[in-house]
């Protein structure tokens, strides 16, 4: 099926008026025929729409963190290790299972006070992800296989709510505007995945609003054939402040 073209009637009338009323030297001249608008062509229009998502990716999933209060709504005053430990007991509003951590990582988080050198909780970062003028808390948790769990928390009604939870073998975590950008190696050499997580006010959670596969920067050569991390440990790159929470 060819695209359906909608004639630009208003543009054609305007062009005709210009041609008929601008014969004097120095007058306005037509810039030519205006391009026609093209409607998107729908493929297989008789195909019935799906009634439910085939997979649950944990998008929009949130969790109230038990036992954590946020004095003055300031997440800077929280102990990130205490947040990570309390999060082990959190129950999500939907049970996708994607917020769960490996058993080895859970044991390390619980032992952060007695074995700080093995604590997988990275230094926290603070950004205003929601646009409400207050910072949110962003935590990274190292996992086996050089994977990284990235979680974001928001002060909410005197307590703390986890508004984002995802994990991947990331190359880096970056801040662009108010979006968190996760970069991960692609199975295609020379390419990488980039996923942008953005605050959605209606869902009251961070959603994966863009998921792309793009050419990797020339300065880095990916040699892996799977979504495995780069040799260097992932580090959040941004202008936000970070403090060691161990």
Coordinates of N, CA and C in Angstrom, one line a residue:
X1 N 0.8 -1.2 0.0 CA 0.0 0.0 0.0 C 0.9 1.2 0.0
X2 N 0.6 2.1 -0.9 CA 1.4 3.4 -1.0 C 0.9 4.3 0.1
X3 N 1.8 5.3 0.6 CA 1.4 6.2 1.5 C 0.2 7.1 1.0
X4 N -0.7 7.5 1.8 CA -1.8 8.4 1.4 C -1.4 9.8 1.6
X5 N -1.4 10.6 0.6 CA -1.0 11.9 0.6 C -2.2 12.9 0.8
X6 N -2.0 13.8 1.7 CA -3.0 14.8 2.0 C -2.6 16.1 1.3
X7 N -3.4 16.7 0.4 CA -3.0 17.9 -0.3 C -3.0 19.1 0.6
X8 N -1.9 19.9 0.5 CA -1.8 21.1 1.3 C -2.6 22.2 0.7
X9 N -3.9 22.2 0.9 CA -4.8 23.2 0.3 C -4.5 24.6 0.7
X10 N -4.3 24.8 2.0 CA -4.0 26.1 2.5 C -2.8 26.7 1.9
X11 N -1.7 25.8 1.8 CA -0.5 26.3 1.2 C -0.6 26.7 -0.2
X12 N -1.4 25.9 -1.0 CA -1.6 26.2 -2.4 C -2.3 27.5 -2.6
X13 N -3.3 27.8 -1.8 CA -4.1 29.0 -1.9 C -3.2 30.2 -1.6
X14 N -2.3 30.1 -0.5 CA -1.4 31.1 -0.2 C -0.4 31.4 -1.3
X15 N 0.1 30.3 -1.9 CA 1.0 30.5 -3.0 C 0.4 31.2 -4.2
X16 N -0.9 30.9 -4.5 CA -1.6 31.5 -5.6 C -1.7 33.0 -5.3
X17 N -2.1 33.4 -4.1 CA -2.3 34.8 -3.7 C -1.0 35.5 -3.9
X18 N 0.1 34.9 -3.5 CA 1.4 35.6 -3.6 C 1.8 35.8 -5.1
X19 N 1.5 34.8 -6.0 CA 1.8 35.0 -7.4 C 1.0 36.1 -8.0
X20 N -0.3 36.2 -7.7 CA -1.2 37.1 -8.3 C -1.0 38.5 -7.9
X21 N -0.5 38.7 -6.7 CA -0.4 40.1 -6.1 C 1.0 40.6 -6.0
X22 N 2.0 40.0 -6.5 CA 3.4 40.4 -6.3 C 4.1 40.5 -7.6
X23 N 3.5 41.2 -8.6 CA 4.2 41.3 -9.9 C 5.2 42.5 -9.9
X24 N 5.1 43.4 -9.0 CA 6.0 44.6 -9.1 C 7.4 44.1 -8.6
X25 N 8.4 44.9 -9.2 CA 9.8 44.6 -8.8 C 10.0 44.8 -7.3
X26 N 10.7 43.9 -6.7 CA 11.0 43.9 -5.3 C 9.9 43.4 -4.5
X27 N 8.8 42.9 -5.1 CA 7.7 42.3 -4.3 C 8.0 40.9 -3.9
X28 N 7.1 40.3 -3.1 CA 7.3 38.9 -2.7 C 7.2 38.0 -3.8
X29 N 8.0 36.9 -3.7 CA 8.0 35.9 -4.7 C 7.7 34.5 -4.1
X30 N 7.1 33.6 -4.9 CA 6.7 32.3 -4.5 C 8.0 31.5 -4.2
X31 N 8.0 30.7 -3.1 CA 9.1 29.9 -2.8 C 8.9 28.5 -3.4
X32 N 7.9 28.3 -4.2 CA 7.7 27.0 -4.9 C 6.6 26.3 -4.1
X33 N 6.2 25.1 -4.7 CA 5.2 24.3 -4.2 C 5.5 23.8 -2.8
X34 N 4.6 23.9 -1.8 CA 4.8 23.4 -0.5 C 4.7 21.9 -0.5
X35 N 5.6 21.2 0.3 CA 5.5 19.8 0.4 C 4.2 19.3 0.9
X36 N 3.8 18.1 0.4 CA 2.5 17.5 0.9 C 2.8 16.8 2.2
X37 N 1.8 16.8 3.1 CA 1.9 16.0 4.3 C 1.6 14.6 4.0
X38 N 2.4 13.7 4.7 CA 2.2 12.2 4.4 C 1.8 11.5 5.7
X39 N 0.6 10.9 5.6 CA 0.1 10.1 6.7 C 0.9 8.8 6.9
X40 N 1.1 8.4 8.1 CA 1.7 7.1 8.3 C 0.9 6.0 7.7
X41 N 1.5 5.0 7.0 CA 0.8 3.9 6.4 C 0.7 2.8 7.4
X42 N -0.5 2.3 7.8 CA -0.6 1.2 8.7 C -0.6 -0.1 8.0
X43 N 0.3 -1.0 8.4 CA 0.4 -2.3 7.8 C -0.5 -3.3 8.5
X44 N -1.1 -4.2 7.7 CA -2.0 -5.2 8.2 C -3.1 -4.6 9.1
X45 N -3.9 -3.7 8.5 CA -4.9 -3.0 9.4 C -6.0 -3.9 10.0
X46 N -6.2 -5.1 9.4 CA -7.2 -5.9 9.9 C -6.7 -6.8 11.1
X47 N -5.4 -6.7 11.4 CA -4.8 -7.5 12.5 C -5.4 -7.1 13.8
X48 N -6.0 -8.0 14.6 CA -6.6 -7.6 15.9 C -5.5 -7.1 16.9
X49 N -5.7 -6.1 17.7 CA -4.7 -5.6 18.6 C -4.5 -6.6 19.8
X50 N -3.3 -6.6 20.3 CA -3.0 -7.5 21.5 C -3.8 -6.9 22.7
X51 N -4.2 -7.8 23.5 CA -5.0 -7.4 24.7 C -4.1 -7.3 26.0
X52 N -2.9 -7.9 25.9 CA -2.0 -7.8 27.1 C -0.5 -7.9 26.6
X53 N 0.4 -7.4 27.4 CA 1.8 -7.4 27.1 C 2.3 -8.9 27.2
X54 N 3.1 -9.3 26.2 CA 3.6 -10.7 26.3 C 4.6 -11.0 27.4
X55 N 5.3 -9.9 27.8 CA 6.4 -10.1 28.8 C 6.2 -9.0 29.8
X56 N 6.7 -9.3 31.0 CA 6.8 -8.2 32.1 C 8.2 -7.8 32.3
X57 N 8.5 -6.6 31.9 CA 9.9 -6.1 32.0 C 10.1 -5.3 33.3
X58 N 9.1 -5.3 34.2 CA 9.2 -4.6 35.4 C 9.1 -3.1 35.3
X59 N 8.6 -2.6 34.1 CA 8.5 -1.2 33.9 C 7.4 -0.6 34.7
X60 N 7.7 0.6 35.3 CA 6.7 1.2 36.2 C 6.5 0.6 37.5
X61 N 7.3 -0.4 37.9 CA 7.2 -1.1 39.2 C 7.8 -0.3 40.3
X62 N 7.1 -0.1 41.4 CA 7.6 0.7 42.5 C 7.5 -0.2 43.8
X63 N 8.2 0.3 44.8 CA 8.2 -0.4 46.1 C 8.4 0.6 47.2
X64 N 7.6 0.5 48.2 CA 7.8 1.3 49.5 C 8.9 0.6 50.3
X65 N 9.9 1.4 50.7 CA 11.0 0.8 51.5 C 10.7 0.8 52.9
X66 N 10.5 -0.4 53.6 CA 10.1 -0.5 54.9 C 11.2 0.0 55.9
X67 N 10.7 0.7 57.0 CA 11.6 1.1 58.1 C 12.5 2.3 57.8
X68 N 12.3 3.0 56.6 CA 13.1 4.1 56.3 C 12.2 5.4 56.3
X69 N 12.6 6.3 57.1 CA 12.0 7.6 57.1 C 13.0 8.7 56.5
X70 N 12.4 9.7 55.9 CA 13.3 10.7 55.3 C 13.1 12.0 56.0
X71 N 14.0 12.4 56.9 CA 13.8 13.7 57.6 C 13.8 14.9 56.7
X72 N 12.7 15.7 56.8 CA 12.6 16.8 55.9 C 12.5 16.5 54.5
X73 N 12.3 15.3 54.1 CA 12.2 14.9 52.7 C 13.5 15.0 52.0
X74 N 14.6 15.0 52.7 CA 16.0 15.2 52.2 C 16.7 13.8 52.1
X75 N 16.8 13.3 50.9 CA 17.4 11.9 50.8 C 18.9 12.0 51.0
X76 N 19.5 13.2 51.0 CA 21.0 13.3 51.3 C 21.3 12.8 52.7
X77 N 20.3 12.8 53.6 CA 20.5 12.5 55.0 C 20.4 11.0 55.2
X78 N 20.1 10.2 54.2 CA 19.9 8.8 54.4 C 21.3 8.1 54.3
X79 N 21.4 6.9 54.9 CA 22.5 6.0 54.8 C 22.2 5.1 53.7
X80 N 23.0 5.2 52.6 CA 22.7 4.3 51.4 C 22.7 2.8 51.7
X81 N 23.6 2.4 52.6 CA 23.7 1.0 52.9 C 22.4 0.6 53.7
X82 N 21.9 1.4 54.6 CA 20.7 1.1 55.3 C 19.5 1.0 54.3
X83 N 19.5 1.9 53.3 CA 18.5 1.9 52.3 C 18.5 0.5 51.5
X84 N 19.8 0.1 51.1 CA 19.9 -1.1 50.3 C 19.5 -2.3 51.2
X85 N 19.8 -2.3 52.5 CA 19.5 -3.4 53.4 C 18.0 -3.5 53.6
X86 N 17.3 -2.3 53.8 CA 15.9 -2.3 54.0 C 15.2 -2.7 52.7
X87 N 15.8 -2.3 51.6 CA 15.2 -2.7 50.3 C 15.0 -4.2 50.1
X88 N 15.9 -5.0 50.8 CA 15.8 -6.4 50.6 C 14.4 -7.0 51.1
X89 N 13.8 -6.2 52.0 CA 12.5 -6.6 52.6 C 11.3 -5.9 51.9
X90 N 11.6 -5.1 50.9 CA 10.5 -4.3 50.2 C 9.7 -5.2 49.3
X91 N 8.4 -4.9 49.3 CA 7.5 -5.6 48.4 C 7.0 -4.7 47.3
X92 N 7.1 -5.1 46.1 CA 6.8 -4.3 44.9 C 5.3 -4.3 44.7
X93 N 4.8 -3.2 44.0 CA 3.4 -3.1 43.7 C 3.0 -4.1 42.7
X94 N 3.9 -4.6 41.9 CA 3.7 -5.7 41.0 C 4.8 -6.7 41.2
X95 N 4.5 -8.0 41.0 CA 5.5 -9.0 41.2 C 6.1 -9.5 39.9
X96 N 7.0 -8.7 39.3 CA 7.7 -9.1 38.1 C 8.9 -10.0 38.4
X97 N 9.4 -9.8 39.7 CA 10.6 -10.6 40.1 C 11.9 -9.9 39.6
X98 N 11.8 -8.8 38.8 CA 13.0 -8.2 38.3 C 13.8 -7.4 39.3
X99 N 13.2 -7.1 40.5 CA 13.9 -6.4 41.5 C 14.8 -7.2 42.4
X100 N 14.7 -8.5 42.2 CA 15.4 -9.5 43.1 C 16.9 -9.5 42.7
X101 N 17.7 -9.6 43.8 CA 19.1 -9.7 43.6 C 19.6 -11.1 43.9
X102 N 20.8 -11.5 43.3 CA 21.3 -12.8 43.5 C 21.6 -13.1 45.0
X103 N 21.6 -14.3 45.4 CA 21.8 -14.7 46.8 C 23.1 -14.2 47.3
X104 N 24.2 -14.3 46.5 CA 25.5 -13.9 46.9 C 25.5 -12.4 47.2
X105 N 24.8 -11.6 46.3 CA 24.8 -10.1 46.5 C 24.0 -9.8 47.8
X106 N 22.9 -10.5 48.0 CA 22.1 -10.3 49.2 C 22.9 -10.5 50.5
X107 N 23.7 -11.6 50.5 CA 24.6 -11.9 51.6 C 25.6 -10.7 51.8
X108 N 26.1 -10.2 50.7 CA 27.1 -9.2 50.9 C 26.5 -7.9 51.4
X109 N 25.3 -7.6 50.9 CA 24.6 -6.4 51.4 C 24.3 -6.5 52.9
X110 N 23.9 -7.6 53.4 CA 23.6 -7.8 54.8 C 24.9 -7.7 55.6
X111 N 26.1 -8.0 55.0 CA 27.3 -8.0 55.8 C 28.1 -6.7 55.5
X112 N 27.5 -5.7 55.0 CA 28.2 -4.4 54.7 C 28.9 -3.8 55.9
X113 N 28.2 -3.9 57.1 CA 28.8 -3.3 58.3 C 30.0 -4.1 58.8
X114 N 30.0 -5.4 58.7 CA 31.1 -6.2 59.2 C 32.1 -6.5 58.2
X115 N 31.8 -6.4 56.9 CA 32.8 -6.7 55.8 C 32.6 -5.6 54.8
X116 N 33.0 -4.3 55.2 CA 32.8 -3.2 54.3 C 33.6 -3.3 53.0
X117 N 34.7 -4.0 52.9 CA 35.5 -4.1 51.7 C 34.7 -4.9 50.7
X118 N 33.8 -5.8 51.1 CA 33.1 -6.6 50.1 C 31.7 -6.1 49.9
X119 N 31.4 -4.9 50.4 CA 30.0 -4.3 50.3 C 29.8 -4.0 48.8
X120 N 28.7 -4.4 48.2 CA 28.5 -4.2 46.8 C 27.8 -2.8 46.5
X121 N 27.4 -2.1 47.6 CA 26.7 -0.8 47.4 C 27.7 0.3 47.0
X122 N 27.6 0.8 45.8 CA 28.5 1.9 45.4 C 28.1 3.2 46.0
X123 N 29.0 4.2 45.9 CA 28.8 5.5 46.4 C 27.5 6.1 45.7
X124 N 26.6 6.8 46.5 CA 25.3 7.2 46.0 C 25.5 8.5 45.2
X125 N 24.5 8.8 44.3 CA 24.4 10.0 43.6 C 23.1 10.6 43.8
X126 N 23.0 11.9 43.6 CA 21.8 12.7 43.9 C 21.4 13.6 42.8
X127 N 20.2 13.4 42.2 CA 19.7 14.2 41.1 C 18.2 14.4 41.3
X128 N 17.8 15.5 40.7 CA 16.4 15.8 40.6 C 15.8 15.1 39.4
X129 N 15.4 13.9 39.5 CA 14.9 13.1 38.4 C 13.5 13.4 38.0
X130 N 12.7 13.9 39.0 CA 11.3 14.0 38.9 C 10.9 15.5 38.5
X131 N 11.8 16.4 38.6 CA 11.5 17.8 38.3 C 10.7 18.5 39.4
X132 N 10.7 18.0 40.6 CA 9.9 18.7 41.7 C 10.8 19.6 42.5
X133 N 12.1 19.7 42.1 CA 13.0 20.6 42.9 C 13.7 19.9 44.0
X134 N 13.5 18.6 44.2 CA 14.1 17.9 45.3 C 14.9 16.7 44.6
X135 N 16.1 16.4 45.2 CA 16.9 15.4 44.7 C 16.3 14.0 45.0
X136 N 16.5 13.1 44.1 CA 16.3 11.7 44.3 C 17.6 11.0 44.6
X137 N 17.6 9.8 45.2 CA 18.8 9.0 45.5 C 18.9 7.9 44.5
X138 N 20.2 7.8 43.9 CA 20.5 6.8 42.9 C 21.6 5.9 43.4
X139 N 21.3 4.6 43.5 CA 22.2 3.7 44.0 C 22.6 2.7 42.9
X140 N 23.9 2.3 42.9 CA 24.4 1.2 42.1 C 24.8 0.0 43.0
X141 N 24.5 -1.2 42.6 CA 24.8 -2.4 43.4 C 25.5 -3.4 42.5
X142 N 26.8 -3.7 42.8 CA 27.5 -4.6 42.0 C 27.0 -6.0 42.2
X143 N 26.9 -6.8 41.1 CA 26.4 -8.2 41.1 C 27.4 -9.1 40.5
X144 N 27.3 -10.4 40.7 CA 28.2 -11.4 40.0 C 28.1 -11.2 38.5
X145 N 29.2 -11.6 37.8 CA 29.2 -11.5 36.4 C 29.4 -10.1 35.9
X146 N 29.8 -9.2 36.8 CA 30.1 -7.8 36.4 C 28.8 -7.1 36.0
X147 N 27.7 -7.5 36.5 CA 26.5 -6.9 36.3 C 26.3 -5.7 37.3
X148 N 25.4 -4.8 37.0 CA 25.2 -3.7 37.9 C 23.7 -3.5 38.0
X149 N 23.2 -3.4 39.2 CA 21.8 -3.1 39.5 C 21.7 -1.6 39.7
X150 N 20.8 -0.9 39.1 CA 20.7 0.6 39.3 C 19.3 0.8 39.8
X151 N 19.2 1.6 40.9 CA 18.0 1.8 41.6 C 17.9 3.3 42.0
X152 N 16.7 3.8 41.9 CA 16.4 5.2 42.2 C 15.3 5.3 43.3
X153 N 15.4 6.2 44.2 CA 14.5 6.3 45.3 C 14.0 7.8 45.5
X154 N 12.8 7.9 45.8 CA 12.2 9.2 46.0 C 11.6 9.4 47.4
X155 N 11.8 10.5 48.0 CA 11.2 10.8 49.3 C 9.7 11.0 49.0
X156 N 8.9 10.3 49.8 CA 7.4 10.2 49.5 C 6.6 10.1 50.8
X157 N 5.9 11.1 51.1 CA 5.0 11.0 52.3 C 5.7 10.6 53.6
X158 N 6.9 11.2 53.8 CA 7.7 11.0 54.9 C 8.5 9.8 54.9
X159 N 8.3 8.9 53.9 CA 9.1 7.7 53.7 C 9.9 7.7 52.4
X160 N 10.2 6.5 52.0 CA 11.0 6.3 50.8 C 10.4 5.3 49.8
X161 N 10.3 5.7 48.6 CA 9.7 4.8 47.5 C 10.7 4.6 46.4
X162 N 11.0 3.3 46.1 CA 11.8 3.0 45.0 C 11.0 3.2 43.7
X163 N 11.6 4.1 42.8 CA 10.8 4.4 41.6 C 11.5 3.8 40.3
X164 N 12.6 3.1 40.5 CA 13.3 2.5 39.4 C 14.1 1.4 39.9
X165 N 14.1 0.3 39.2 CA 15.0 -0.9 39.5 C 15.2 -1.6 38.2
X166 N 16.5 -1.7 37.8 CA 16.9 -2.4 36.6 C 18.3 -2.9 36.8
X167 N 18.8 -3.8 35.9 CA 20.1 -4.3 36.0 C 20.6 -4.7 34.6
X168 N 21.9 -4.6 34.4 CA 22.4 -5.0 33.1 C 24.0 -5.0 33.2
X169 N 24.6 -5.5 32.2 CA 26.1 -5.4 32.2 C 26.5 -4.1 31.5
X170 N 26.5 -3.1 32.3 CA 26.6 -1.7 31.7 C 28.0 -1.3 31.4
X171 N 28.1 -0.5 30.4 CA 29.4 0.2 30.1 C 29.5 1.4 31.0
X172 N 28.4 2.2 31.1 CA 28.4 3.3 31.9 C 26.9 3.7 32.3
X173 N 26.8 4.5 33.3 CA 25.5 5.1 33.7 C 25.7 6.6 33.7
X174 N 24.9 7.4 32.9 CA 25.1 8.8 32.8 C 23.8 9.5 33.0
X175 N 23.9 10.8 33.3 CA 22.7 11.7 33.4 C 22.7 12.6 32.2
X176 N 21.5 12.7 31.6 CA 21.3 13.6 30.5 C 20.0 14.4 30.7
X177 N 20.1 15.6 31.1 CA 18.9 16.4 31.6 C 18.5 15.7 32.9
X178 N 17.2 15.2 32.9 CA 16.7 14.5 34.0 C 16.6 13.0 33.7
X179 N 17.2 12.5 32.6 CA 17.1 11.1 32.3 C 18.4 10.4 32.7
X180 N 18.2 9.1 33.2 CA 19.3 8.3 33.4 C 19.6 7.4 32.2
X181 N 20.8 7.4 31.7 CA 21.1 6.7 30.4 C 22.0 5.5 30.8
X182 N 21.6 4.3 30.5 CA 22.4 3.1 30.7 C 22.9 2.7 29.3
X183 N 24.2 2.5 29.3 CA 24.9 2.0 28.0 C 25.4 0.6 28.3
X184 N 25.1 -0.3 27.4 CA 25.5 -1.7 27.5 C 26.0 -2.2 26.2
X185 N 27.0 -3.1 26.2 CA 27.5 -3.7 24.9 C 26.4 -4.4 24.2
X186 N 26.5 -4.4 22.9 CA 25.6 -5.1 22.0 C 26.3 -6.4 21.5
X187 N 25.5 -7.3 21.1 CA 26.0 -8.5 20.5 C 26.7 -8.2 19.1
X188 N 26.4 -7.1 18.5 CA 27.0 -6.7 17.3 C 28.2 -5.9 17.6
X189 N 29.4 -6.3 17.1 CA 30.6 -5.6 17.4 C 30.6 -4.2 16.8
X190 N 31.0 -3.2 17.7 CA 31.0 -1.8 17.3 C 29.7 -1.1 17.6
X191 N 28.7 -1.8 18.2 CA 27.4 -1.1 18.5 C 27.2 -1.3 20.0
X192 N 26.3 -0.5 20.5 CA 25.9 -0.6 21.9 C 24.4 -0.3 22.1
X193 N 23.9 -0.8 23.2 CA 22.5 -0.4 23.6 C 22.6 0.8 24.5
X194 N 21.6 1.7 24.3 CA 21.4 2.8 25.1 C 19.9 2.9 25.5
X195 N 19.7 2.8 26.8 CA 18.4 2.9 27.4 C 18.2 4.1 28.2
X196 N 17.2 5.0 27.9 CA 17.0 6.2 28.7 C 15.8 5.9 29.6
X197 N 16.0 6.2 30.9 CA 14.9 6.1 31.9 C 14.5 7.5 32.3
X198 N 13.2 7.7 32.2 CA 12.6 9.0 32.4 C 11.5 9.0 33.4
X199 N 11.3 10.0 34.2 CA 10.2 10.1 35.1 C 8.9 10.3 34.4
X200 N 7.9 9.5 34.8 CA 6.6 9.6 34.2 C 5.7 10.0 35.4
X201 N 5.1 11.2 35.3 CA 4.3 11.7 36.4 C 3.0 10.9 36.6
X202 N 2.4 10.4 35.5 CA 1.2 9.6 35.6 C 1.4 8.3 36.3
X203 N 2.5 7.6 36.0 CA 2.9 6.3 36.6 C 3.5 6.5 37.9
X204 N 4.1 7.7 38.2 CA 4.8 7.9 39.4 C 6.0 7.0 39.5
X205 N 6.7 6.8 38.4 CA 7.9 5.9 38.3 C 8.7 6.3 37.2
X206 N 10.0 5.8 37.2 CA 10.8 5.9 36.0 C 10.5 4.9 35.0
X207 N 10.4 5.3 33.7 CA 10.1 4.3 32.7 C 11.2 4.3 31.6
X208 N 11.4 3.2 31.0 CA 12.4 3.1 29.9 C 11.7 3.7 28.7
X209 N 12.0 5.0 28.5 CA 11.3 5.7 27.4 C 12.0 5.6 26.0
X210 N 13.2 5.2 26.0 CA 13.9 5.0 24.8 C 14.9 3.9 24.9
X211 N 14.9 2.9 24.0 CA 15.8 1.8 24.0 C 16.4 1.7 22.6
X212 N 17.6 2.0 22.4 CA 18.2 2.1 21.1 C 19.5 1.2 21.0
X213 N 19.8 0.9 19.7 CA 21.1 0.2 19.4 C 21.8 1.2 18.5
X214 N 23.0 1.7 18.9 CA 23.7 2.7 18.1 C 25.1 2.3 18.0
X215 N 25.7 3.0 17.0 CA 27.2 2.9 16.8 C 27.9 3.3 18.1
X216 N 28.8 2.5 18.5 CA 29.6 2.8 19.7 C 30.7 3.9 19.3
X217 N 31.1 4.7 20.2 CA 32.2 5.7 20.0 C 33.4 5.0 19.4
X218 N 34.1 5.6 18.5 CA 35.2 5.0 17.8 C 36.4 4.8 18.8
X219 N 36.4 5.5 19.9 CA 37.6 5.4 20.8 C 37.5 4.1 21.6
X220 N 36.3 3.4 21.6 CA 36.2 2.2 22.4 C 35.9 1.1 21.4
X221 N 36.5 0.0 21.6 CA 36.3 -1.2 20.7 C 35.7 -2.3 21.6
X222 N 34.5 -2.7 21.3 CA 33.9 -3.8 22.1 C 34.2 -5.1 21.4
X223 N 34.8 -6.0 22.2 CA 35.2 -7.3 21.7 C 34.3 -8.4 22.1
X224 N 33.4 -8.2 23.0 CA 32.5 -9.2 23.5 C 31.4 -9.5 22.4
X225 N 30.9 -10.7 22.5 CA 29.8 -11.1 21.6 C 28.5 -11.3 22.4
X226 N 28.5 -10.8 23.6 CA 27.3 -10.9 24.4 C 27.1 -9.6 25.2
X227 N 26.0 -9.5 25.9 CA 25.9 -8.2 26.7 C 26.7 -8.4 28.0
X228 N 28.0 -8.3 27.9 CA 28.9 -8.5 29.0 C 29.6 -7.1 29.2
X229 N 30.0 -6.8 30.4 CA 30.6 -5.5 30.7 C 31.9 -5.3 30.1
X230 N 32.4 -4.1 30.1 CA 33.7 -3.7 29.6 C 34.7 -4.0 30.8
X231 N 36.0 -4.1 30.5 CA 37.0 -4.4 31.5 C 36.9 -3.5 32.7
X232 N 36.6 -2.2 32.5 CA 36.6 -1.3 33.6 C 35.3 -1.3 34.4
X233 N 35.4 -1.1 35.7 CA 34.1 -1.1 36.5 C 33.3 0.0 36.1
X234 N 31.9 -0.2 36.0 CA 31.0 0.9 35.6 C 31.0 2.0 36.7
X235 N 31.0 3.2 36.3 CA 31.0 4.4 37.2 C 30.0 5.4 36.7
X236 N 29.1 5.9 37.5 CA 28.2 6.9 37.0 C 28.9 8.1 36.6
X237 N 28.6 8.7 35.4 CA 29.3 9.9 34.9 C 28.3 11.0 34.9
X238 N 28.5 12.0 35.7 CA 27.6 13.2 35.7 C 28.2 14.2 36.6
X239 N 27.5 15.4 36.6 CA 27.9 16.5 37.4 C 27.3 16.4 38.8
X240 N 26.5 15.4 39.1 CA 25.9 15.3 40.4 C 26.9 15.0 41.5
X241 N 26.5 15.2 42.7 CA 27.4 14.9 43.9 C 27.3 13.5 44.2
X242 N 28.4 13.0 44.8 CA 28.5 11.6 45.2 C 29.2 11.6 46.5
X243 N 28.7 10.7 47.5 CA 29.3 10.5 48.7 C 29.4 9.0 49.0
X244 N 30.5 8.6 49.7 CA 30.7 7.2 50.0 C 29.7 6.8 51.1
X245 N 28.8 5.9 50.9 CA 27.9 5.5 51.8 C 28.3 4.2 52.6
X246 N 29.5 3.8 52.5 CA 29.8 2.5 53.2 C 30.3 2.8 54.6

